[in-house]
mmCIF file of C-alpha atoms in Angstrom:
data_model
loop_
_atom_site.group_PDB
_atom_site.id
_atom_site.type_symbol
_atom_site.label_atom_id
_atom_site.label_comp_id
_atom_site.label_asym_id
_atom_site.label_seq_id
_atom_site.Cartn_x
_atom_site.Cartn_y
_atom_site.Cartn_z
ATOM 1 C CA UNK G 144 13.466 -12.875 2.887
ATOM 2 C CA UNK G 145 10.633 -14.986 3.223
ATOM 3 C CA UNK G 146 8.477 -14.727 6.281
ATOM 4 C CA UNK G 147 8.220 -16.987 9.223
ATOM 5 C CA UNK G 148 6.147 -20.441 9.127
ATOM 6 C CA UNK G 149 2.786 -20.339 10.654
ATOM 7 C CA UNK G 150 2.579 -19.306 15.160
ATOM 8 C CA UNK G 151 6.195 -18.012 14.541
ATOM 9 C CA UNK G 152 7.097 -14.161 14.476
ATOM 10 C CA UNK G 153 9.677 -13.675 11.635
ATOM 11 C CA UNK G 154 12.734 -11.330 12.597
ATOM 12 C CA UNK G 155 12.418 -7.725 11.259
ATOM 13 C CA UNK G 156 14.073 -7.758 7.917
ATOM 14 C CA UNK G 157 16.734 -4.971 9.348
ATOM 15 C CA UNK G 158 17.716 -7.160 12.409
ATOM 16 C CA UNK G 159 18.100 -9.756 10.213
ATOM 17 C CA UNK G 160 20.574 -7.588 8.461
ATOM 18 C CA UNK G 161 22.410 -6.681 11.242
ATOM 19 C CA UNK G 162 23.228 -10.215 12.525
ATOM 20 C CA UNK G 163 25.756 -12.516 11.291
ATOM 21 C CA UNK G 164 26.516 -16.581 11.651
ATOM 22 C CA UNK G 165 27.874 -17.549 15.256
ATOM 23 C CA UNK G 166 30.275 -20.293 13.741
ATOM 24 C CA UNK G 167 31.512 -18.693 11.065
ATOM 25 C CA UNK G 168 30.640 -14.415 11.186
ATOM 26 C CA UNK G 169 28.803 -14.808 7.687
ATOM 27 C CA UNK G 170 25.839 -12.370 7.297
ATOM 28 C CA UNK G 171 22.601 -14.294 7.084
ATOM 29 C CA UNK G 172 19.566 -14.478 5.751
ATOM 30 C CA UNK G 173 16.140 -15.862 7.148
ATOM 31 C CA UNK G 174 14.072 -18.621 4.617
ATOM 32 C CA UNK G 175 11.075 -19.659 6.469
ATOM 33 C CA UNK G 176 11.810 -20.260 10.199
ATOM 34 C CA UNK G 177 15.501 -20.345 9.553
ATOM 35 C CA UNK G 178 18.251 -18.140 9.377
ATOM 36 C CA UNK G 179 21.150 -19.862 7.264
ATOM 37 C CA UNK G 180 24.387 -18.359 6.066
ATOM 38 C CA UNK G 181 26.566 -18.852 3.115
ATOM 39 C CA UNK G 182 28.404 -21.842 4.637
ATOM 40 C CA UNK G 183 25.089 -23.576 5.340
ATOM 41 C CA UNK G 184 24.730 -23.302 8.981
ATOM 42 C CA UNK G 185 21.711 -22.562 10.254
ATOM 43 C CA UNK G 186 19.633 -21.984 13.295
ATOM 44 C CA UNK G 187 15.410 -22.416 13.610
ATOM 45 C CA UNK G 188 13.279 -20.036 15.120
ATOM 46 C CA UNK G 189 11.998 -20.793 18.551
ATOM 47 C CA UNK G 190 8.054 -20.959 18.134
ATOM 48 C CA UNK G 191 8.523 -17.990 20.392
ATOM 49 C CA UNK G 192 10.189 -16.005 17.639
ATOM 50 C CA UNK G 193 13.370 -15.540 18.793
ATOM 51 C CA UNK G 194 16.363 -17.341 17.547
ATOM 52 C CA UNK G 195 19.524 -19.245 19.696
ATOM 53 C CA UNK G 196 22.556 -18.486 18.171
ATOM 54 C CA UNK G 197 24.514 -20.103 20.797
ATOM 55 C CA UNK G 198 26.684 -23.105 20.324
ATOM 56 C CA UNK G 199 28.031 -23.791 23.751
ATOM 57 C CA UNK G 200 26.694 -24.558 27.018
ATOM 58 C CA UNK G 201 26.468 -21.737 29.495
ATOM 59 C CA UNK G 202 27.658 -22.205 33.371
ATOM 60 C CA UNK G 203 25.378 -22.666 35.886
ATOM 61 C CA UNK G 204 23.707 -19.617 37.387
ATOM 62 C CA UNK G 205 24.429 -17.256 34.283
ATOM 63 C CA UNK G 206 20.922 -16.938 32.444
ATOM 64 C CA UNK G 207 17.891 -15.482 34.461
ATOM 65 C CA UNK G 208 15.810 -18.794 35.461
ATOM 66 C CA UNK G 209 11.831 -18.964 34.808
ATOM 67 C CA UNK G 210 11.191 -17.957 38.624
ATOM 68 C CA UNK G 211 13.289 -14.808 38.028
ATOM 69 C CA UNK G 212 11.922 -13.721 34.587
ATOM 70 C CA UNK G 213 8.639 -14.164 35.935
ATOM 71 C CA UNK G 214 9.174 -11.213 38.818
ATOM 72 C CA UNK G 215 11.196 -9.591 36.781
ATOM 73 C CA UNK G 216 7.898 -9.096 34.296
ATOM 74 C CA UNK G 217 5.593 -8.569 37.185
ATOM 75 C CA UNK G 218 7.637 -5.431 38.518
ATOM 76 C CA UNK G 219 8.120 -3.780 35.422
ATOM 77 C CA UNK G 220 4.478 -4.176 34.179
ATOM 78 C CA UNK G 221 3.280 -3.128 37.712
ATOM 79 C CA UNK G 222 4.846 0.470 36.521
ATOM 80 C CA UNK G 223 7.546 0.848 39.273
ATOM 81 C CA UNK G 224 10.511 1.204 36.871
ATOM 82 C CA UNK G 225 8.711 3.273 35.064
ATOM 83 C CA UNK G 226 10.855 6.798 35.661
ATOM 84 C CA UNK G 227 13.837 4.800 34.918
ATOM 85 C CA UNK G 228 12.335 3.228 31.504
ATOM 86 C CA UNK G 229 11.498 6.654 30.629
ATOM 87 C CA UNK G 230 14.947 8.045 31.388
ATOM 88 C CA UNK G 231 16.154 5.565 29.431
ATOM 89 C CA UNK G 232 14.526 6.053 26.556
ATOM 90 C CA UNK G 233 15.033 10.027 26.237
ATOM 91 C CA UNK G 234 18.689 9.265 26.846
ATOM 92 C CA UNK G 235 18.567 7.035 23.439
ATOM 93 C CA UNK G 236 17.099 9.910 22.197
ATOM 94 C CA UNK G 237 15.197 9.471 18.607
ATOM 95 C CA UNK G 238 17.346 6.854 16.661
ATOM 96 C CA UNK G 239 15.933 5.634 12.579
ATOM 97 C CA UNK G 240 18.399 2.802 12.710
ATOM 98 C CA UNK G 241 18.775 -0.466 15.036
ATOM 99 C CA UNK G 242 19.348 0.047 18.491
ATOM 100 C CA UNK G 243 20.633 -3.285 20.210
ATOM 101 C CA UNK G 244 19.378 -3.921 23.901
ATOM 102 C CA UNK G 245 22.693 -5.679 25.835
ATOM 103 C CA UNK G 246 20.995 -7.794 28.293
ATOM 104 C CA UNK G 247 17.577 -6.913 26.969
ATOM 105 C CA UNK G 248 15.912 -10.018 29.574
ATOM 106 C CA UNK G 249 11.468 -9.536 29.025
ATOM 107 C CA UNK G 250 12.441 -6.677 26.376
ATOM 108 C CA UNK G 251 10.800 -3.954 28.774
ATOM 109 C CA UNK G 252 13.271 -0.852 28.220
ATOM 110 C CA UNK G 253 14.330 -1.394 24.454
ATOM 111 C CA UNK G 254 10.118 -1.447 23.827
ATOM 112 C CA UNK G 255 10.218 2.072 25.194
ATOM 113 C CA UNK G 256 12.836 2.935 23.134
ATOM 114 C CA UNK G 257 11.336 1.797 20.011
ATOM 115 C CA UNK G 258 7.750 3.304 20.824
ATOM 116 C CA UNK G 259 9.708 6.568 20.704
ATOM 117 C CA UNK G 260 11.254 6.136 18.090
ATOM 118 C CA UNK G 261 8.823 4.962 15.064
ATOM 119 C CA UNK G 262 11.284 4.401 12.408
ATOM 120 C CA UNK G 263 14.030 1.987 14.780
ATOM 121 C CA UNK G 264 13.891 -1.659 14.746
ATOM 122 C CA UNK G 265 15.296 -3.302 17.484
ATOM 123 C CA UNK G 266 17.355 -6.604 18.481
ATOM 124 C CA UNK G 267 17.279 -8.301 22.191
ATOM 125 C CA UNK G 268 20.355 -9.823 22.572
ATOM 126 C CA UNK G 269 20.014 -12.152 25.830
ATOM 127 C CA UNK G 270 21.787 -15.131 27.498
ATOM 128 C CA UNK G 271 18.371 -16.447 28.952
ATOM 129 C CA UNK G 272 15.951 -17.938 26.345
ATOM 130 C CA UNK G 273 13.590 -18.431 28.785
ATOM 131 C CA UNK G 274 13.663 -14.088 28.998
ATOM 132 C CA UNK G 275 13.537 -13.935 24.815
ATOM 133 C CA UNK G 276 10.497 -15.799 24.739
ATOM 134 C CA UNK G 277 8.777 -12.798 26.353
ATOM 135 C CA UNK G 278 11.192 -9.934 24.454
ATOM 136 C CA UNK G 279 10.505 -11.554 20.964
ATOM 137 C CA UNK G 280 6.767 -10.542 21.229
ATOM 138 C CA UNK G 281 7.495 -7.344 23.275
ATOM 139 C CA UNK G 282 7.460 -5.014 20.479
ATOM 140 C CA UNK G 283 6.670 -5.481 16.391
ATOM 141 C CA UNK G 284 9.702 -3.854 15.570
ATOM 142 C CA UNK G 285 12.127 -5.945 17.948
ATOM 143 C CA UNK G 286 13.428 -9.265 17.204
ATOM 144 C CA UNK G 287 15.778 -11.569 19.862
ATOM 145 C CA UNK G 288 18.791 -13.588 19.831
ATOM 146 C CA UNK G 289 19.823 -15.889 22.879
ATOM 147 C CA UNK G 290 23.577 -15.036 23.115
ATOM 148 C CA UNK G 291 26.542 -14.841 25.966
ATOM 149 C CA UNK G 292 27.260 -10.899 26.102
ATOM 150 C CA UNK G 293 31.080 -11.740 26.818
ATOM 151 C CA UNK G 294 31.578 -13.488 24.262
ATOM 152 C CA UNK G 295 32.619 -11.329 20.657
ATOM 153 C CA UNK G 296 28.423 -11.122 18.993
ATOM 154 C CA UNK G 297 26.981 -12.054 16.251
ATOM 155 C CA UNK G 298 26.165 -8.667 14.842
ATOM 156 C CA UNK G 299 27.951 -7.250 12.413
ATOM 157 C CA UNK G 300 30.417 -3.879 12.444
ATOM 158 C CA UNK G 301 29.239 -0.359 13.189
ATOM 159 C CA UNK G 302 25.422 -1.719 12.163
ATOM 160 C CA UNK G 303 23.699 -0.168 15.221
ATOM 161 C CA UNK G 304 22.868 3.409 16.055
ATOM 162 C CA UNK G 305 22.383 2.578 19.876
ATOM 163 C CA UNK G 306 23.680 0.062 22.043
ATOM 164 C CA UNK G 307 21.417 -0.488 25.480
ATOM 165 C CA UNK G 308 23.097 -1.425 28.616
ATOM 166 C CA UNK G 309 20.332 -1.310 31.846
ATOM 167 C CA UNK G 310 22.028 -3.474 34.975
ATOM 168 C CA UNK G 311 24.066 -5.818 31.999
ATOM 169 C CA UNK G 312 27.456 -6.841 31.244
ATOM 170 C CA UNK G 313 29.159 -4.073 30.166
ATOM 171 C CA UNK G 314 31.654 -5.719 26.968
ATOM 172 C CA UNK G 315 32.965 -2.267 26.363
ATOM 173 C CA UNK G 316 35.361 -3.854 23.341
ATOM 174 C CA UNK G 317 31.810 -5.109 21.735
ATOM 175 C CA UNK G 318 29.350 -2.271 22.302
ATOM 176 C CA UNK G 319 32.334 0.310 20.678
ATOM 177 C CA UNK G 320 32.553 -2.756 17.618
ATOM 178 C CA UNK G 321 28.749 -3.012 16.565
ATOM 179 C CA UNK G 322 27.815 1.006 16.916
ATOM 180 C CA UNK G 323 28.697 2.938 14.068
ATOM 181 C CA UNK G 324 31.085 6.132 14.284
ATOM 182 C CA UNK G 325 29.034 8.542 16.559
ATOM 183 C CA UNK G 326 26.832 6.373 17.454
ATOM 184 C CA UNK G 327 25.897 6.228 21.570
ATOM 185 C CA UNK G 328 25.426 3.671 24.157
ATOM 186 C CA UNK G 329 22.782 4.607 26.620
ATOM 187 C CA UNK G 330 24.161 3.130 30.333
ATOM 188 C CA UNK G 331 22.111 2.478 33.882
ATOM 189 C CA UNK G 332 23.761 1.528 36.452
ATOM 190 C CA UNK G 333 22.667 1.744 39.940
ATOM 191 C CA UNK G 334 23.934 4.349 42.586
ATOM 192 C CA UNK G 335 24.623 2.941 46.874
ATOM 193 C CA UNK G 336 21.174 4.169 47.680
ATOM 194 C CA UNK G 337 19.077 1.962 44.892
ATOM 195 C CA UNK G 338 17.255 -0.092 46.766
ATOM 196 C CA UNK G 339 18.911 0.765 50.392
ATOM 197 C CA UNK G 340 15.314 -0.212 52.094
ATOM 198 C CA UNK G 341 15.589 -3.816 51.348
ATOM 199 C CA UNK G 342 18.704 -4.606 53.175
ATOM 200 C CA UNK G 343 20.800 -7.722 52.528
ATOM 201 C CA UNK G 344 17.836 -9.256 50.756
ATOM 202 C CA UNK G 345 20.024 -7.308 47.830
ATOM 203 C CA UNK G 346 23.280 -7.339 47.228
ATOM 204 C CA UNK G 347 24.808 -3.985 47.805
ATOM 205 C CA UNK G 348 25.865 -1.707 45.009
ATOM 206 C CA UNK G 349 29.761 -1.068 45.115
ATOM 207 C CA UNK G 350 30.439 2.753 46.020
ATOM 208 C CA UNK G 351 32.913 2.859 43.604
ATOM 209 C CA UNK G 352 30.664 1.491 40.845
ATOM 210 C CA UNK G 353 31.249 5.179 38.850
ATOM 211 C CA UNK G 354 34.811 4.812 38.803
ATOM 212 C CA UNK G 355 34.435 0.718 37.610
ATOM 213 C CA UNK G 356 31.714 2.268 34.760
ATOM 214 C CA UNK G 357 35.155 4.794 33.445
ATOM 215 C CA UNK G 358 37.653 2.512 33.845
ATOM 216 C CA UNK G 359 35.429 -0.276 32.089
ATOM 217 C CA UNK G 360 34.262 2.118 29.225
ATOM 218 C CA UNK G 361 36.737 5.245 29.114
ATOM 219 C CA UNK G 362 39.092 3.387 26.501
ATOM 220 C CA UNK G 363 36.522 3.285 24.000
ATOM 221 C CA UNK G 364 33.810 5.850 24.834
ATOM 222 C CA UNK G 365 33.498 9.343 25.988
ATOM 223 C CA UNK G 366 30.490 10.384 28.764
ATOM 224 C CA UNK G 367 28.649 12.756 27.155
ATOM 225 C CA UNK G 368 25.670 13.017 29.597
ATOM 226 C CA UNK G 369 24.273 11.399 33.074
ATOM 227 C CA UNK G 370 21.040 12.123 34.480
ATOM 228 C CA UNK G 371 20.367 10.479 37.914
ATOM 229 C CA UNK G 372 17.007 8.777 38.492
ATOM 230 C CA UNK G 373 16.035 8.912 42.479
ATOM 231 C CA UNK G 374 12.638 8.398 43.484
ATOM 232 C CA UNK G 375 10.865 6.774 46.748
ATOM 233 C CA UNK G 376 7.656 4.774 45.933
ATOM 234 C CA UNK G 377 5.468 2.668 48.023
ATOM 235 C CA UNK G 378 5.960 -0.921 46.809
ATOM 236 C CA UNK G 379 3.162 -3.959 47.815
ATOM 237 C CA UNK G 380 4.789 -6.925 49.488
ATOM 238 C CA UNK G 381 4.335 -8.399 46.208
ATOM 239 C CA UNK G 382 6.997 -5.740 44.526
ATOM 240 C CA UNK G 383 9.196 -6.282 47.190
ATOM 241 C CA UNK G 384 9.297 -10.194 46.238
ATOM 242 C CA UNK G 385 9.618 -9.137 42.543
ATOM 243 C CA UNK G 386 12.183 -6.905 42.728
ATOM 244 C CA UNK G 387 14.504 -8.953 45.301
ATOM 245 C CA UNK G 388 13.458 -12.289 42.935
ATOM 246 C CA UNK G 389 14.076 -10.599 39.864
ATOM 247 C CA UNK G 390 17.760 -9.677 40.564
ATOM 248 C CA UNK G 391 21.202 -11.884 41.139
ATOM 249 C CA UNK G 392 19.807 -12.538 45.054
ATOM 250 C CA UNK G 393 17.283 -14.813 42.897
ATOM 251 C CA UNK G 394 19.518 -17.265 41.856
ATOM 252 C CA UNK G 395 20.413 -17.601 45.899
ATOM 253 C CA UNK G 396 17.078 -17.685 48.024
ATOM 254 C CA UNK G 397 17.809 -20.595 49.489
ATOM 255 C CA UNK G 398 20.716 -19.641 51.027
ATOM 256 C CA UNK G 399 20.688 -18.178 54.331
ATOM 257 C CA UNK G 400 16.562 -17.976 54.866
ATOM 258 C CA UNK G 401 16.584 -15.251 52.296
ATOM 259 C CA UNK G 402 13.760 -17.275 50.776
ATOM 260 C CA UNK G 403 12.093 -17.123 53.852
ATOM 261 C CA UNK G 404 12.358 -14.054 55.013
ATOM 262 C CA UNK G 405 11.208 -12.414 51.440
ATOM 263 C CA UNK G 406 8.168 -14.787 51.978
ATOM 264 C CA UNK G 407 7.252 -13.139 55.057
ATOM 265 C CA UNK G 408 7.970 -9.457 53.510
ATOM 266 C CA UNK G 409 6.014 -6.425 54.336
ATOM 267 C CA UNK G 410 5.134 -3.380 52.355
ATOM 268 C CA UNK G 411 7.587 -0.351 52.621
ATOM 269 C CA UNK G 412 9.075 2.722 50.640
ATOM 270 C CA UNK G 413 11.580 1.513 48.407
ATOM 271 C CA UNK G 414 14.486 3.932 46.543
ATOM 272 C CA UNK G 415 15.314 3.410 42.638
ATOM 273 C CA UNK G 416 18.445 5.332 42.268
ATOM 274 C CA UNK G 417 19.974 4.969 39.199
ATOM 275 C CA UNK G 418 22.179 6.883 37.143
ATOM 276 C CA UNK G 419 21.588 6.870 32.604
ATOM 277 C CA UNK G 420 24.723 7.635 31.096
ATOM 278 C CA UNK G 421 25.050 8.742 27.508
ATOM 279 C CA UNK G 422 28.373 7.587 26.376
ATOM 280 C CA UNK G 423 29.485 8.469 22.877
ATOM 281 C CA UNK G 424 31.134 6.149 20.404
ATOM 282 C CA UNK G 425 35.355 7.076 20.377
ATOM 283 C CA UNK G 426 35.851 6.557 16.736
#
């Protein structure tokens, strides 16, 4: 594999690997700033470095907008999911092999994973392109793909060591397909109290959301471990923007003076209460 043409970061040779043809499930292989299968599709880097496998239009209000990424970026650099990236990442444990990031968005957790782990590569896989273009440079050892998590991925059988899931689509039939026998998917979902402060600027958490995360994964996986993540921080009026902006209320501010009211925002203590589940691969 050659690498990528000049202001483009090639794919890591191993995610290349891992990934396959979204028209016809070939494996792939990447000659300049193209990937290209067998059959002669192909698909061009983005000068971003990641690549868009996707052939279909998505529906409206599905991918994370520019506004959205953007706050989603400024909370997680500002440090205050910090305790939750770091929960994550000594869930995953210390994985040699590729460790895929469902829902990866700016690339912020799998990048922790991979710094503890020096010998993982990792791949983004992401329905917003506008998120990739931030995840593709996130890490060396990470490369991105712009794909629709419920549909069946391009990424091949039992390739990956660890499959991500942090407030994603959970496409239980998909993470068990890609991880190879024993392999683990790392889970964080949130618990009522995440967030409780900010009111109906958020959309609540469902209080059965543990019994959903069983029913949605028990077929194929086994809970091995869960470690819950509760702490109360003082956020700026600025992280209370980012984190309301950042979530699935940001694809409705205008609705019923949300917008305005987060405008007007103070500072306050804000919860993150989230619960990583290790879940391990039923082979």
């Amino acid at each position: 594999m050659t690498a990528a043409g000049p202001g483009i970061d090639p794919l890591p040779p191993r995610v290349v690997d891992a990934l396959r043809c979204s028209v016809c499930g070939s494996p792939i292989e990447l000659a300049g700033r193209t990937l290209r299968c067998e059959s002669r599709h192909s698909f061009d880097l983005a000068r971003q470095g990641y690549v868009n496998l996707l052939h279909a239009r998505i529906p409206a209000g599905t991918a994370d907008t520019a506004p959205m990424v953007e706050a989603r970026s400024a909370l997680l650099t500002s440090g205050a999911y910090a305790p939750l990236a770091d929960a994550v990442a000594a869930a995953a444990g210390a994985p040699s092999g590729l460790v895929v990031d469902a829902g990866a968005g700016p690339g912020y957790y799998l990048s922790r994973v991979l710094d503890a782990a020096p010998s993982a590569v990792g791949l983004a896989l992401d329905v917003s392109a506008i998120a990739l273009r931030r995840a593709a440079r996130a890490h060396p050892r990470l490369g991105a793909a712009v794909w629709n998590l419920w549909e069946p991925w391009p990424v091949g059988d039992g390739v990956a060591e660890v499959v991500l899931d942090v407030f994603s689509p959970r496409n239980a039939a998909e993470f068990h397909r890609v991880l190879a026998p024993g392999g683990i998917l790392v889970v964080a979902a949130p618990l009522p109290g995440h967030l409780a402060e900010l009111g109906d600027l958020v959309l609540a958490v469902d209080e059965r959301k543990e019994q959903r995360l069983e029913t949605t994964l028990g077929t194929h996986f086994t809970r091995e471990a869960v470690t819950e993540v509760v702490r109360t921080s003082a956020f700026t009026a600025q992280q209370v923007h980012d984190v309301v902006a950042m979530g699935p209320a940001g694809f409705h501010l205008d609705r019923d003076g949300r917008g305005e009211r987060l405008r007007s925002a103070a500072a306050r203590d804000v919860t993150l209460a989230v619960t990583v589940g290790v879940w391990r691969r039923n082979d």
